[in-house]
mmCIF file of C-alpha atoms in Angstrom:
data_model
loop_
_atom_site.group_PDB
_atom_site.id
_atom_site.type_symbol
_atom_site.label_atom_id
_atom_site.label_comp_id
_atom_site.label_asym_id
_atom_site.label_seq_id
_atom_site.Cartn_x
_atom_site.Cartn_y
_atom_site.Cartn_z
ATOM 1 C CA UNK R 27 11.524 25.260 -71.798
ATOM 2 C CA UNK R 28 7.969 24.138 -71.040
ATOM 3 C CA UNK R 29 9.215 20.582 -70.464
ATOM 4 C CA UNK R 30 11.752 21.732 -67.868
ATOM 5 C CA UNK R 31 9.104 23.798 -66.047
ATOM 6 C CA UNK R 32 6.724 20.832 -66.046
ATOM 7 C CA UNK R 33 9.388 18.565 -64.586
ATOM 8 C CA UNK R 34 10.130 21.087 -61.852
ATOM 9 C CA UNK R 35 6.430 21.402 -61.006
ATOM 10 C CA UNK R 36 6.105 17.645 -60.623
ATOM 11 C CA UNK R 37 9.213 17.558 -58.420
ATOM 12 C CA UNK R 38 7.828 20.286 -56.159
ATOM 13 C CA UNK R 39 4.449 18.570 -56.001
ATOM 14 C CA UNK R 40 6.060 15.243 -55.116
ATOM 15 C CA UNK R 41 8.050 16.950 -52.371
ATOM 16 C CA UNK R 42 4.916 18.553 -50.986
ATOM 17 C CA UNK R 43 3.099 15.222 -51.004
ATOM 18 C CA UNK R 44 5.963 13.543 -49.148
ATOM 19 C CA UNK R 45 6.007 16.362 -46.595
ATOM 20 C CA UNK R 46 2.238 16.187 -46.227
ATOM 21 C CA UNK R 47 2.425 12.429 -45.757
ATOM 22 C CA UNK R 48 5.091 12.853 -43.075
ATOM 23 C CA UNK R 49 2.928 15.411 -41.255
ATOM 24 C CA UNK R 50 -0.103 13.123 -41.396
ATOM 25 C CA UNK R 51 1.888 10.159 -40.100
ATOM 26 C CA UNK R 52 3.429 12.262 -37.340
ATOM 27 C CA UNK R 53 0.386 14.343 -36.501
ATOM 28 C CA UNK R 54 0.104 13.144 -32.879
ATOM 29 C CA UNK R 55 3.811 13.572 -31.997
ATOM 30 C CA UNK R 56 3.808 17.047 -33.546
ATOM 31 C CA UNK R 57 0.686 18.009 -31.641
ATOM 32 C CA UNK R 58 2.174 16.596 -28.423
ATOM 33 C CA UNK R 59 5.332 18.658 -28.883
ATOM 34 C CA UNK R 60 3.289 21.776 -29.454
ATOM 35 C CA UNK R 61 1.201 21.129 -26.303
ATOM 36 C CA UNK R 62 4.269 20.570 -24.125
ATOM 37 C CA UNK R 63 5.997 23.647 -25.564
ATOM 38 C CA UNK R 64 3.118 25.754 -24.230
ATOM 39 C CA UNK R 65 3.069 24.088 -20.788
ATOM 40 C CA UNK R 66 4.578 25.746 -17.738
ATOM 41 C CA UNK R 67 4.942 23.410 -14.743
ATOM 42 C CA UNK R 68 4.259 24.767 -11.275
ATOM 43 C CA UNK R 69 7.032 24.271 -8.687
ATOM 44 C CA UNK R 70 4.972 21.513 -7.022
ATOM 45 C CA UNK R 71 4.466 19.607 -10.277
ATOM 46 C CA UNK R 72 8.108 20.048 -11.313
ATOM 47 C CA UNK R 73 9.192 18.691 -7.910
ATOM 48 C CA UNK R 74 7.058 15.586 -8.440
ATOM 49 C CA UNK R 75 8.792 14.963 -11.763
ATOM 50 C CA UNK R 76 12.217 15.513 -10.179
ATOM 51 C CA UNK R 77 11.614 13.340 -7.128
ATOM 52 C CA UNK R 78 10.177 10.450 -9.121
ATOM 53 C CA UNK R 79 13.327 10.164 -11.236
ATOM 54 C CA UNK R 80 11.729 11.041 -14.579
ATOM 55 C CA UNK R 81 13.897 11.497 -17.657
ATOM 56 C CA UNK R 82 13.254 14.282 -20.165
ATOM 57 C CA UNK R 83 11.003 11.911 -22.093
ATOM 58 C CA UNK R 84 9.142 10.898 -18.942
ATOM 59 C CA UNK R 85 8.750 14.536 -17.980
ATOM 60 C CA UNK R 86 7.501 15.235 -21.525
ATOM 61 C CA UNK R 87 4.645 12.743 -21.189
ATOM 62 C CA UNK R 88 3.906 13.910 -17.651
ATOM 63 C CA UNK R 89 3.630 17.552 -18.701
ATOM 64 C CA UNK R 90 1.741 16.575 -21.856
ATOM 65 C CA UNK R 91 -1.212 15.556 -19.665
ATOM 66 C CA UNK R 92 -1.300 18.868 -17.727
ATOM 67 C CA UNK R 93 -1.011 17.202 -14.270
ATOM 68 C CA UNK R 94 -2.781 18.822 -11.336
ATOM 69 C CA UNK R 95 -2.768 18.204 -7.579
ATOM 70 C CA UNK R 96 -6.312 18.222 -6.278
ATOM 71 C CA UNK R 97 -8.225 18.554 -3.019
ATOM 72 C CA UNK R 98 -10.541 15.668 -2.030
ATOM 73 C CA UNK R 99 -13.742 17.250 -3.353
ATOM 74 C CA UNK R 100 -12.290 18.158 -6.746
ATOM 75 C CA UNK R 101 -10.413 14.870 -7.062
ATOM 76 C CA UNK R 102 -13.546 12.829 -6.350
ATOM 77 C CA UNK R 103 -15.267 14.707 -9.143
ATOM 78 C CA UNK R 104 -12.470 14.230 -11.672
ATOM 79 C CA UNK R 105 -11.418 10.642 -10.884
ATOM 80 C CA UNK R 106 -14.127 8.009 -10.919
ATOM 81 C CA UNK R 107 -13.931 5.311 -8.250
ATOM 82 C CA UNK R 108 -15.191 1.990 -9.547
ATOM 83 C CA UNK R 109 -15.384 0.202 -6.198
ATOM 84 C CA UNK R 110 -16.162 1.888 -2.880
ATOM 85 C CA UNK R 111 -13.523 0.060 -0.861
ATOM 86 C CA UNK R 112 -10.660 0.701 -3.288
ATOM 87 C CA UNK R 113 -9.305 4.253 -3.025
ATOM 88 C CA UNK R 114 -7.523 5.759 -6.015
ATOM 89 C CA UNK R 115 -4.620 8.186 -5.737
ATOM 90 C CA UNK R 116 -4.607 9.403 -9.298
ATOM 91 C CA UNK R 117 -6.009 8.922 -12.752
ATOM 92 C CA UNK R 118 -5.209 9.717 -16.355
ATOM 93 C CA UNK R 119 -8.248 10.806 -18.363
ATOM 94 C CA UNK R 120 -7.545 10.156 -22.073
ATOM 95 C CA UNK R 121 -10.842 11.834 -22.982
ATOM 96 C CA UNK R 122 -9.425 15.188 -21.888
ATOM 97 C CA UNK R 123 -5.740 14.153 -21.838
ATOM 98 C CA UNK R 124 -5.188 15.151 -18.218
ATOM 99 C CA UNK R 125 -3.624 13.646 -15.102
ATOM 100 C CA UNK R 126 -5.250 14.202 -11.708
ATOM 101 C CA UNK R 127 -3.295 13.490 -8.514
ATOM 102 C CA UNK R 128 -4.821 13.334 -5.048
ATOM 103 C CA UNK R 129 -2.949 15.775 -2.819
ATOM 104 C CA UNK R 130 -2.170 13.466 0.113
ATOM 105 C CA UNK R 131 -1.352 15.639 3.136
ATOM 106 C CA UNK R 132 -0.178 13.067 5.693
ATOM 107 C CA UNK R 133 3.644 13.455 5.967
ATOM 108 C CA UNK R 134 3.928 9.773 6.903
ATOM 109 C CA UNK R 135 2.924 9.020 3.335
ATOM 110 C CA UNK R 136 5.533 11.191 1.650
ATOM 111 C CA UNK R 137 6.453 9.600 -1.652
ATOM 112 C CA UNK R 138 2.919 8.547 -2.555
ATOM 113 C CA UNK R 139 2.355 11.544 -4.847
ATOM 114 C CA UNK R 140 5.645 10.909 -6.643
ATOM 115 C CA UNK R 141 4.703 7.282 -7.274
ATOM 116 C CA UNK R 142 1.239 8.309 -8.465
ATOM 117 C CA UNK R 143 2.772 10.887 -10.808
ATOM 118 C CA UNK R 144 5.108 8.324 -12.372
ATOM 119 C CA UNK R 145 2.314 5.738 -12.564
ATOM 120 C CA UNK R 146 0.009 8.103 -14.458
ATOM 121 C CA UNK R 147 2.849 9.364 -16.678
ATOM 122 C CA UNK R 148 3.386 5.778 -17.809
ATOM 123 C CA UNK R 149 -0.301 5.566 -18.738
ATOM 124 C CA UNK R 150 0.199 8.582 -21.012
ATOM 125 C CA UNK R 151 3.320 7.013 -22.526
ATOM 126 C CA UNK R 152 1.470 3.724 -23.068
ATOM 127 C CA UNK R 153 -1.347 5.544 -24.867
ATOM 128 C CA UNK R 154 1.201 6.789 -27.432
ATOM 129 C CA UNK R 155 2.589 3.328 -28.264
ATOM 130 C CA UNK R 156 1.631 1.616 -31.510
ATOM 131 C CA UNK R 157 -0.340 -1.619 -31.512
ATOM 132 C CA UNK R 158 2.806 -3.533 -32.479
ATOM 133 C CA UNK R 159 4.778 -1.932 -29.654
ATOM 134 C CA UNK R 160 2.028 -2.796 -27.170
ATOM 135 C CA UNK R 161 1.916 -6.408 -28.346
ATOM 136 C CA UNK R 162 5.693 -6.779 -28.022
ATOM 137 C CA UNK R 163 5.637 -5.112 -24.625
ATOM 138 C CA UNK R 164 2.830 -7.357 -23.364
ATOM 139 C CA UNK R 165 5.127 -10.401 -23.525
ATOM 140 C CA UNK R 166 7.776 -8.677 -21.386
ATOM 141 C CA UNK R 167 5.196 -7.376 -18.916
ATOM 142 C CA UNK R 168 3.688 -10.815 -18.391
ATOM 143 C CA UNK R 169 7.146 -12.315 -17.853
ATOM 144 C CA UNK R 170 7.932 -9.662 -15.232
ATOM 145 C CA UNK R 171 4.514 -10.177 -13.641
ATOM 146 C CA UNK R 172 5.144 -13.913 -13.257
ATOM 147 C CA UNK R 173 8.525 -13.198 -11.680
ATOM 148 C CA UNK R 174 7.216 -10.604 -9.194
ATOM 149 C CA UNK R 175 3.720 -11.971 -8.540
ATOM 150 C CA UNK R 176 2.456 -11.662 -4.964
ATOM 151 C CA UNK R 177 -1.027 -12.294 -3.519
ATOM 152 C CA UNK R 178 -1.486 -8.514 -3.247
ATOM 153 C CA UNK R 179 -0.515 -7.936 -6.877
ATOM 154 C CA UNK R 180 -2.775 -10.763 -8.029
ATOM 155 C CA UNK R 181 -5.645 -9.170 -6.107
ATOM 156 C CA UNK R 182 -4.996 -5.806 -7.743
ATOM 157 C CA UNK R 183 -4.965 -7.316 -11.208
ATOM 158 C CA UNK R 184 -8.191 -9.206 -10.455
ATOM 159 C CA UNK R 185 -9.725 -5.829 -9.593
ATOM 160 C CA UNK R 186 -8.714 -4.398 -12.982
ATOM 161 C CA UNK R 187 -9.914 -7.526 -14.777
ATOM 162 C CA UNK R 188 -13.299 -7.079 -13.098
ATOM 163 C CA UNK R 189 -13.788 -3.321 -13.236
ATOM 164 C CA UNK R 190 -11.578 -2.306 -16.167
ATOM 165 C CA UNK R 191 -11.511 -5.264 -18.571
ATOM 166 C CA UNK R 192 -8.918 -4.868 -21.301
ATOM 167 C CA UNK R 193 -6.663 -2.661 -19.172
ATOM 168 C CA UNK R 194 -4.347 -5.395 -17.869
ATOM 169 C CA UNK R 195 -1.250 -4.567 -19.927
ATOM 170 C CA UNK R 196 -1.765 -0.835 -19.471
ATOM 171 C CA UNK R 197 -1.958 -1.235 -15.690
ATOM 172 C CA UNK R 198 0.939 -3.685 -15.497
ATOM 173 C CA UNK R 199 2.967 -1.180 -17.514
ATOM 174 C CA UNK R 200 2.436 1.449 -14.789
ATOM 175 C CA UNK R 201 2.534 -0.825 -11.722
ATOM 176 C CA UNK R 202 5.664 -2.792 -12.604
ATOM 177 C CA UNK R 203 7.505 0.316 -13.738
ATOM 178 C CA UNK R 204 6.987 2.161 -10.455
ATOM 179 C CA UNK R 205 6.869 -0.533 -7.776
ATOM 180 C CA UNK R 206 9.169 -3.433 -8.676
ATOM 181 C CA UNK R 207 12.931 -3.695 -9.084
ATOM 182 C CA UNK R 208 13.619 -6.991 -10.862
ATOM 183 C CA UNK R 209 11.988 -6.657 -14.283
ATOM 184 C CA UNK R 210 14.601 -8.193 -16.561
ATOM 185 C CA UNK R 211 17.180 -6.434 -18.749
ATOM 186 C CA UNK R 212 14.945 -5.847 -21.769
ATOM 187 C CA UNK R 213 12.107 -4.285 -19.807
ATOM 188 C CA UNK R 214 14.548 -2.293 -17.678
ATOM 189 C CA UNK R 215 16.050 -0.874 -20.865
ATOM 190 C CA UNK R 216 12.564 0.040 -22.070
ATOM 191 C CA UNK R 217 11.736 1.924 -18.850
ATOM 192 C CA UNK R 218 15.080 3.714 -19.178
ATOM 193 C CA UNK R 219 13.355 5.947 -21.743
ATOM 194 C CA UNK R 220 11.155 7.422 -19.041
ATOM 195 C CA UNK R 221 13.429 7.437 -15.989
ATOM 196 C CA UNK R 222 16.976 8.564 -15.329
ATOM 197 C CA UNK R 223 16.645 6.850 -11.957
ATOM 198 C CA UNK R 224 13.760 4.386 -11.806
ATOM 199 C CA UNK R 225 15.033 3.228 -8.412
ATOM 200 C CA UNK R 226 13.971 6.628 -7.021
ATOM 201 C CA UNK R 227 10.293 5.992 -7.693
ATOM 202 C CA UNK R 228 10.526 2.388 -6.453
ATOM 203 C CA UNK R 229 12.194 3.668 -3.262
ATOM 204 C CA UNK R 230 9.371 6.177 -2.806
ATOM 205 C CA UNK R 231 6.846 3.387 -3.174
ATOM 206 C CA UNK R 232 8.665 1.191 -0.674
ATOM 207 C CA UNK R 233 9.055 4.081 1.765
ATOM 208 C CA UNK R 234 5.348 4.651 2.259
ATOM 209 C CA UNK R 235 4.020 1.166 1.513
ATOM 210 C CA UNK R 236 6.423 -0.374 4.043
ATOM 211 C CA UNK R 237 4.619 1.534 6.807
ATOM 212 C CA UNK R 238 1.451 -0.407 6.011
ATOM 213 C CA UNK R 239 3.341 -3.701 5.852
ATOM 214 C CA UNK R 240 5.111 -3.086 9.169
ATOM 215 C CA UNK R 241 1.863 -2.283 10.961
ATOM 216 C CA UNK R 242 0.035 -5.220 9.383
ATOM 217 C CA UNK R 243 2.856 -7.610 10.284
ATOM 218 C CA UNK R 244 2.897 -6.397 13.888
ATOM 219 C CA UNK R 245 -0.894 -6.691 14.089
ATOM 220 C CA UNK R 246 -0.713 -10.273 12.819
ATOM 221 C CA UNK R 247 2.004 -11.097 15.342
ATOM 222 C CA UNK R 248 0.066 -9.502 18.204
ATOM 223 C CA UNK R 249 -3.087 -11.326 17.200
ATOM 224 C CA UNK R 250 -1.281 -14.668 17.488
ATOM 225 C CA UNK R 251 0.323 -13.685 20.796
ATOM 226 C CA UNK R 252 -3.017 -12.596 22.249
ATOM 227 C CA UNK R 253 -4.677 -15.826 21.158
ATOM 228 C CA UNK R 254 -1.913 -17.828 22.848
ATOM 229 C CA UNK R 255 -2.028 -15.666 25.982
ATOM 230 C CA UNK R 256 -5.797 -16.054 26.230
ATOM 231 C CA UNK R 257 -5.427 -19.831 26.328
ATOM 232 C CA UNK R 258 -2.788 -19.511 29.056
ATOM 233 C CA UNK R 259 -4.955 -17.088 31.042
ATOM 234 C CA UNK R 260 -8.046 -19.271 30.709
ATOM 235 C CA UNK R 261 -6.121 -22.334 31.885
ATOM 236 C CA UNK R 262 -4.477 -20.416 34.720
ATOM 237 C CA UNK R 263 -7.802 -18.899 35.746
ATOM 238 C CA UNK R 264 -9.453 -22.330 35.883
ATOM 239 C CA UNK R 265 -6.558 -23.668 37.910
ATOM 240 C CA UNK R 266 -6.703 -20.683 40.277
ATOM 241 C CA UNK R 267 -10.452 -21.099 40.769
ATOM 242 C CA UNK R 268 -9.955 -24.777 41.618
ATOM 243 C CA UNK R 269 -7.125 -23.965 44.024
ATOM 244 C CA UNK R 270 -9.227 -21.275 45.746
ATOM 245 C CA UNK R 271 -12.031 -23.796 46.240
ATOM 246 C CA UNK R 272 -9.602 -26.369 47.607
ATOM 247 C CA UNK R 273 -7.958 -23.821 49.938
ATOM 248 C CA UNK R 274 -11.324 -22.651 51.265
ATOM 249 C CA UNK R 275 -12.225 -26.246 52.041
ATOM 250 C CA UNK R 276 -8.942 -26.724 53.905
ATOM 251 C CA UNK R 277 -9.398 -23.431 55.777
ATOM 252 C CA UNK R 278 -12.977 -24.294 56.761
ATOM 253 C CA UNK R 279 -11.888 -27.716 57.980
ATOM 254 C CA UNK R 280 -9.077 -26.145 60.004
ATOM 255 C CA UNK R 281 -11.395 -23.557 61.569
ATOM 256 C CA UNK R 282 -13.996 -26.190 62.367
ATOM 257 C CA UNK R 283 -11.382 -28.362 63.995
ATOM 258 C CA UNK R 284 -10.026 -25.427 65.996
ATOM 259 C CA UNK R 285 -13.470 -24.266 67.107
ATOM 260 C CA UNK R 286 -14.485 -27.731 68.257
ATOM 261 C CA UNK R 287 -11.228 -28.284 70.173
ATOM 262 C CA UNK R 288 -10.220 -31.296 68.106
ATOM 263 C CA UNK R 289 -6.502 -30.445 68.081
ATOM 264 C CA UNK R 290 -4.715 -32.715 70.541
ATOM 265 C CA UNK R 291 -1.863 -30.280 71.117
ATOM 266 C CA UNK R 292 -0.528 -26.833 70.380
ATOM 267 C CA UNK R 293 2.098 -28.490 68.205
ATOM 268 C CA UNK R 294 -0.563 -30.154 66.010
ATOM 269 C CA UNK R 295 -2.422 -26.838 65.708
ATOM 270 C CA UNK R 296 0.721 -24.969 64.658
ATOM 271 C CA UNK R 297 1.711 -27.699 62.216
ATOM 272 C CA UNK R 298 -1.636 -27.668 60.368
ATOM 273 C CA UNK R 299 -1.781 -23.893 60.529
ATOM 274 C CA UNK R 300 1.720 -23.760 58.979
ATOM 275 C CA UNK R 301 0.656 -26.105 56.172
ATOM 276 C CA UNK R 302 -2.377 -23.917 55.525
ATOM 277 C CA UNK R 303 -0.207 -20.807 55.319
ATOM 278 C CA UNK R 304 2.060 -22.540 52.793
ATOM 279 C CA UNK R 305 -1.052 -23.319 50.717
ATOM 280 C CA UNK R 306 -2.116 -19.676 51.018
ATOM 281 C CA UNK R 307 1.286 -18.451 49.819
ATOM 282 C CA UNK R 308 1.183 -20.820 46.840
ATOM 283 C CA UNK R 309 -2.305 -19.560 46.036
ATOM 284 C CA UNK R 310 -1.105 -15.952 46.180
ATOM 285 C CA UNK R 311 1.777 -16.769 43.830
ATOM 286 C CA UNK R 312 -0.678 -18.354 41.421
ATOM 287 C CA UNK R 313 -2.929 -15.288 41.640
ATOM 288 C CA UNK R 314 0.030 -12.994 40.956
ATOM 289 C CA UNK R 315 1.050 -15.107 37.967
ATOM 290 C CA UNK R 316 -2.484 -14.812 36.641
ATOM 291 C CA UNK R 317 -2.545 -11.035 37.172
ATOM 292 C CA UNK R 318 0.841 -10.680 35.439
ATOM 293 C CA UNK R 319 -0.451 -12.603 32.431
ATOM 294 C CA UNK R 320 -3.565 -10.431 32.326
ATOM 295 C CA UNK R 321 -1.361 -7.332 32.535
ATOM 296 C CA UNK R 322 0.741 -8.490 29.576
ATOM 297 C CA UNK R 323 -2.437 -9.316 27.650
ATOM 298 C CA UNK R 324 -3.886 -5.861 28.303
ATOM 299 C CA UNK R 325 -0.652 -4.166 27.230
ATOM 300 C CA UNK R 326 -0.600 -6.093 23.969
ATOM 301 C CA UNK R 327 -4.309 -5.422 23.438
ATOM 302 C CA UNK R 328 -3.686 -1.690 23.954
ATOM 303 C CA UNK R 329 -0.823 -1.828 21.446
ATOM 304 C CA UNK R 330 -3.042 -3.645 18.989
ATOM 305 C CA UNK R 331 -5.745 -0.991 19.349
ATOM 306 C CA UNK R 332 -3.139 1.734 18.884
ATOM 307 C CA UNK R 333 -1.828 0.083 15.726
ATOM 308 C CA UNK R 334 -5.353 -0.400 14.419
ATOM 309 C CA UNK R 335 -6.047 3.299 14.934
ATOM 310 C CA UNK R 336 -2.773 4.180 13.191
ATOM 311 C CA UNK R 337 -3.550 1.899 10.249
ATOM 312 C CA UNK R 338 -7.026 3.416 9.911
ATOM 313 C CA UNK R 339 -5.478 6.880 9.918
ATOM 314 C CA UNK R 340 -3.030 5.955 7.156
ATOM 315 C CA UNK R 341 -5.758 4.317 5.075
ATOM 316 C CA UNK R 342 -8.056 7.299 5.532
ATOM 317 C CA UNK R 343 -5.241 9.629 4.490
ATOM 318 C CA UNK R 344 -5.133 7.834 1.136
ATOM 319 C CA UNK R 345 -8.907 7.791 0.747
ATOM 320 C CA UNK R 346 -10.256 10.972 -0.808
ATOM 321 C CA UNK R 347 -13.823 10.000 0.128
ATOM 322 C CA UNK R 348 -12.922 9.660 3.821
ATOM 323 C CA UNK R 349 -11.263 13.074 3.749
ATOM 324 C CA UNK R 350 -14.592 14.770 2.998
ATOM 325 C CA UNK R 351 -16.735 12.703 5.397
#
């Protein structure tokens, strides 16, 4: 009887040890589930999750980090800016496990908060990956980076290399997942864990970022047109000045000849006077051509100033420091 009881005790103890081992190995996931079970999303936060195409798993990691929309003053306090000229729209603080999102108010930039939400959610998800998973993922991320690399993306990654060394894969994980379409089948399948519709967040990114691209492209085009017009105006102005000088010389010679009675006949007088009037008409046409060119130049310059003001407004709307100036 004592042998049977002893065997049962060892069986129970072994079961408890296995259960304890499972709890220890799964401590973080269990804690995460408990945290999310206690979280109640506000309508604004829930809408960000909906509109960015998050799956249940993506929403889980988003809510896990207790995301909050913040005013400029509060956001500047919670999210550290590492370089003055590079505004941030959100941050995930692993030290307190919280996501902060700048509450952009400009309706022209609708979609920016959704992209920021998804971007920061992916940082949370990345923080829960094992070292092996991160190493495997790094290969896919670098392949997708090479495929989608642009000068702008290279510049962004240089920024992270300089100010946040060691964060490259983490940042690529968030940037590629929210801003680029063609990532390859394997990586697309991976992101399918976090999004039911990843295209929704990419569309949001394109919607607001395209405004900047359109303005910048038009500014570049106008700059070239103005440079070309200036050359034309300068050449036309020099030509007009020369023609005015030549006409004045002809007019003075005509007047001198008339005043001194050098014309032999009325016919000669009328003939030279007619030639002078033709010269005057040609000069007026040249002047009008010059004024038209100047008018076009001024219109394009006004448009360029208007676009510059608009671009500044959009940039300032994304800059939490400018909002409190």
